Amino acid sequence: MEKEHFKASAQYDDWEGSVAADDADQEGFSDFLKVKGVLKAGEVVKGISFYSGAHLLLVSAYVTDEEYGMRRERVEMTLEEFFKTFKRFSIKMSRHGEFDDQEIEFKE
């Protein structure tokens, strides 16, 4: 069994923050996995990992069922396919996480 700390990171973590997303009304991430044959009946996606680098896109789904527990599945998809599986997608980052979960004031 493999273990992993479930927190986003990059090589230097110059920017840190949070992400939030809404499922697409139709053809969401789970639907994409079902079409690809990754997600079977009775299984649920519990987590998603997205990593992008120079000429690299890695997407993983953390899938669970009652019988076998959790597994990680690598998912081949394009950037466009990934973002189309969400209705809304929000990323907030600040230098070294300085603003993370803080209320900030600024001028327009």
PDB file of C-alpha atoms in Angstrom:
ATOM      1  CA  MET A   1       0.000   0.000   0.000  1.00  0.00           C
ATOM      2  CA  GLU A   2       1.289   3.457  -0.934  1.00  0.00           C
ATOM      3  CA  LYS A   3       0.860   6.674   1.083  1.00  0.00           C
ATOM      4  CA  GLU A   4       0.815  10.291  -0.040  1.00  0.00           C
ATOM      5  CA  HIS A   5       0.361  13.613   1.773  1.00  0.00           C
ATOM      6  CA  PHE A   6      -2.673  15.188   0.057  1.00  0.00           C
ATOM      7  CA  LYS A   7      -1.518  18.801  -0.327  1.00  0.00           C
ATOM      8  CA  ALA A   8      -0.591  20.694  -3.463  1.00  0.00           C
ATOM      9  CA  SER A   9       3.095  21.462  -3.895  1.00  0.00           C
ATOM     10  CA  ALA A  10       5.607  22.347  -6.572  1.00  0.00           C
ATOM     11  CA  GLN A  11       9.377  22.295  -6.531  1.00  0.00           C
ATOM     12  CA  TYR A  12       9.839  25.658  -4.773  1.00  0.00           C
ATOM     13  CA  ASP A  13       6.269  26.502  -3.666  1.00  0.00           C
ATOM     14  CA  ASP A  14       6.777  30.186  -4.514  1.00  0.00           C
ATOM     15  CA  TRP A  15       2.991  30.507  -4.759  1.00  0.00           C
ATOM     16  CA  GLU A  16       0.526  28.711  -2.500  1.00  0.00           C
ATOM     17  CA  GLY A  17      -3.210  28.924  -2.031  1.00  0.00           C
ATOM     18  CA  SER A  18      -6.443  27.091  -2.504  1.00  0.00           C
ATOM     19  CA  VAL A  19      -8.721  25.826  -5.238  1.00  0.00           C
ATOM     20  CA  ALA A  20     -12.476  25.317  -5.474  1.00  0.00           C
ATOM     21  CA  ALA A  21     -14.595  23.921  -8.278  1.00  0.00           C
ATOM     22  CA  ASP A  22     -18.206  23.129  -9.108  1.00  0.00           C
ATOM     23  CA  ASP A  23     -19.106  19.935 -10.946  1.00  0.00           C
ATOM     24  CA  ALA A  24     -20.318  20.433 -14.493  1.00  0.00           C
ATOM     25  CA  ASP A  25     -24.077  19.967 -14.836  1.00  0.00           C
ATOM     26  CA  GLN A  26     -23.429  17.326 -17.497  1.00  0.00           C
ATOM     27  CA  GLU A  27     -20.294  15.392 -18.380  1.00  0.00           C
ATOM     28  CA  GLY A  28     -18.421  16.141 -15.156  1.00  0.00           C
ATOM     29  CA  PHE A  29     -15.138  14.601 -14.023  1.00  0.00           C
ATOM     30  CA  SER A  30     -16.767  11.369 -12.820  1.00  0.00           C
ATOM     31  CA  ASP A  31     -18.679  11.066 -16.107  1.00  0.00           C
ATOM     32  CA  PHE A  32     -15.407  11.492 -18.019  1.00  0.00           C
ATOM     33  CA  LEU A  33     -13.887   8.647 -15.988  1.00  0.00           C
ATOM     34  CA  LYS A  34     -16.915   6.410 -16.605  1.00  0.00           C
ATOM     35  CA  VAL A  35     -16.648   6.925 -20.383  1.00  0.00           C
ATOM     36  CA  LYS A  36     -12.919   6.104 -20.224  1.00  0.00           C
ATOM     37  CA  GLY A  37     -13.667   2.911 -18.269  1.00  0.00           C
ATOM     38  CA  VAL A  38     -11.783   4.107 -15.168  1.00  0.00           C
ATOM     39  CA  LEU A  39     -14.783   4.543 -12.854  1.00  0.00           C
ATOM     40  CA  LYS A  40     -16.986   1.483 -12.363  1.00  0.00           C
ATOM     41  CA  ALA A  41     -20.482   1.181 -10.889  1.00  0.00           C
ATOM     42  CA  GLY A  42     -20.479   1.754  -7.129  1.00  0.00           C
ATOM     43  CA  GLU A  43     -17.189   3.693  -7.161  1.00  0.00           C
ATOM     44  CA  VAL A  44     -16.831   7.322  -6.078  1.00  0.00           C
ATOM     45  CA  VAL A  45     -14.145   9.904  -6.891  1.00  0.00           C
ATOM     46  CA  LYS A  46     -12.899  11.212  -3.519  1.00  0.00           C
ATOM     47  CA  GLY A  47      -9.997  13.351  -4.745  1.00  0.00           C
ATOM     48  CA  ILE A  48      -8.331  14.800  -7.824  1.00  0.00           C
ATOM     49  CA  SER A  49      -4.690  15.683  -8.325  1.00  0.00           C
ATOM     50  CA  PHE A  50      -3.719  18.083 -11.133  1.00  0.00           C
ATOM     51  CA  TYR A  51      -0.085  18.867 -11.931  1.00  0.00           C
ATOM     52  CA  SER A  52       1.165  20.892 -14.877  1.00  0.00           C
ATOM     53  CA  GLY A  53       4.750  21.529 -15.926  1.00  0.00           C
ATOM     54  CA  ALA A  54       6.656  22.243 -19.118  1.00  0.00           C
ATOM     55  CA  HIS A  55       5.164  19.870 -21.720  1.00  0.00           C
ATOM     56  CA  LEU A  56       3.569  17.849 -18.900  1.00  0.00           C
ATOM     57  CA  LEU A  57       0.056  17.365 -17.566  1.00  0.00           C
ATOM     58  CA  LEU A  58      -0.600  14.793 -14.844  1.00  0.00           C
ATOM     59  CA  VAL A  59      -4.129  14.154 -13.619  1.00  0.00           C
ATOM     60  CA  SER A  60      -4.943  11.516 -11.035  1.00  0.00           C
ATOM     61  CA  ALA A  61      -8.255  10.438  -9.553  1.00  0.00           C
ATOM     62  CA  TYR A  62      -8.501   8.961  -6.068  1.00  0.00           C
ATOM     63  CA  VAL A  63     -11.316   6.449  -6.379  1.00  0.00           C
ATOM     64  CA  THR A  64     -12.953   4.419  -3.625  1.00  0.00           C
ATOM     65  CA  ASP A  65     -15.469   1.640  -3.252  1.00  0.00           C
ATOM     66  CA  GLU A  66     -16.719  -0.327  -0.249  1.00  0.00           C
ATOM     67  CA  GLU A  67     -14.998  -3.570  -1.218  1.00  0.00           C
ATOM     68  CA  TYR A  68     -11.437  -2.600  -2.141  1.00  0.00           C
ATOM     69  CA  GLY A  69     -10.853   0.794  -0.498  1.00  0.00           C
ATOM     70  CA  MET A  70      -9.039   3.636  -2.231  1.00  0.00           C
ATOM     71  CA  ARG A  71      -6.838   3.551  -5.303  1.00  0.00           C
ATOM     72  CA  ARG A  72      -5.132   6.183  -7.441  1.00  0.00           C
ATOM     73  CA  GLU A  73      -5.812   6.172 -11.180  1.00  0.00           C
ATOM     74  CA  ARG A  74      -3.712   8.181 -13.640  1.00  0.00           C
ATOM     75  CA  VAL A  75      -6.029   9.888 -16.129  1.00  0.00           C
ATOM     76  CA  GLU A  76      -5.002  10.844 -19.647  1.00  0.00           C
ATOM     77  CA  MET A  77      -6.747  14.047 -20.648  1.00  0.00           C
ATOM     78  CA  THR A  78      -6.003  17.448 -22.153  1.00  0.00           C
ATOM     79  CA  LEU A  79      -6.216  20.769 -20.325  1.00  0.00           C
ATOM     80  CA  GLU A  80      -9.410  21.546 -22.218  1.00  0.00           C
ATOM     81  CA  GLU A  81     -10.951  18.200 -21.280  1.00  0.00           C
ATOM     82  CA  PHE A  82     -10.011  18.723 -17.628  1.00  0.00           C
ATOM     83  CA  PHE A  83     -11.527  22.197 -17.283  1.00  0.00           C
ATOM     84  CA  LYS A  84     -14.666  21.225 -19.241  1.00  0.00           C
ATOM     85  CA  THR A  85     -15.536  18.716 -16.486  1.00  0.00           C
ATOM     86  CA  PHE A  86     -16.201  21.645 -14.116  1.00  0.00           C
ATOM     87  CA  LYS A  87     -18.873  24.326 -14.293  1.00  0.00           C
ATOM     88  CA  ARG A  88     -16.725  26.848 -12.414  1.00  0.00           C
ATOM     89  CA  PHE A  89     -13.094  26.617 -11.323  1.00  0.00           C
ATOM     90  CA  SER A  90     -11.391  29.089  -8.969  1.00  0.00           C
ATOM     91  CA  ILE A  91      -7.745  29.328  -7.950  1.00  0.00           C
ATOM     92  CA  LYS A  92      -6.390  31.842  -5.449  1.00  0.00           C
ATOM     93  CA  MET A  93      -2.637  31.968  -4.844  1.00  0.00           C
ATOM     94  CA  SER A  94      -0.366  34.368  -3.030  1.00  0.00           C
ATOM     95  CA  ARG A  95       3.386  34.607  -2.630  1.00  0.00           C
ATOM     96  CA  HIS A  96       4.362  31.813  -0.194  1.00  0.00           C
ATOM     97  CA  GLY A  97       0.678  31.584   0.860  1.00  0.00           C
ATOM     98  CA  GLU A  98       0.784  34.992   2.560  1.00  0.00           C
ATOM     99  CA  PHE A  99      -2.934  35.689   1.861  1.00  0.00           C
ATOM    100  CA  ASP A 100      -4.140  32.123   2.344  1.00  0.00           C
ATOM    101  CA  ASP A 101      -7.530  32.160   4.085  1.00  0.00           C
ATOM    102  CA  GLN A 102      -7.106  35.867   4.986  1.00  0.00           C
ATOM    103  CA  GLU A 103      -9.355  38.859   4.369  1.00  0.00           C
ATOM    104  CA  ILE A 104      -7.371  41.419   2.361  1.00  0.00           C
ATOM    105  CA  GLU A 105      -7.969  45.082   1.472  1.00  0.00           C
ATOM    106  CA  PHE A 106      -6.962  46.650  -1.822  1.00  0.00           C
ATOM    107  CA  LYS A 107      -7.715  49.567  -4.145  1.00  0.00           C
ATOM    108  CA  GLU A 108      -9.398  49.006  -7.511  1.00  0.00           C
TER     109      GLU A 108
END
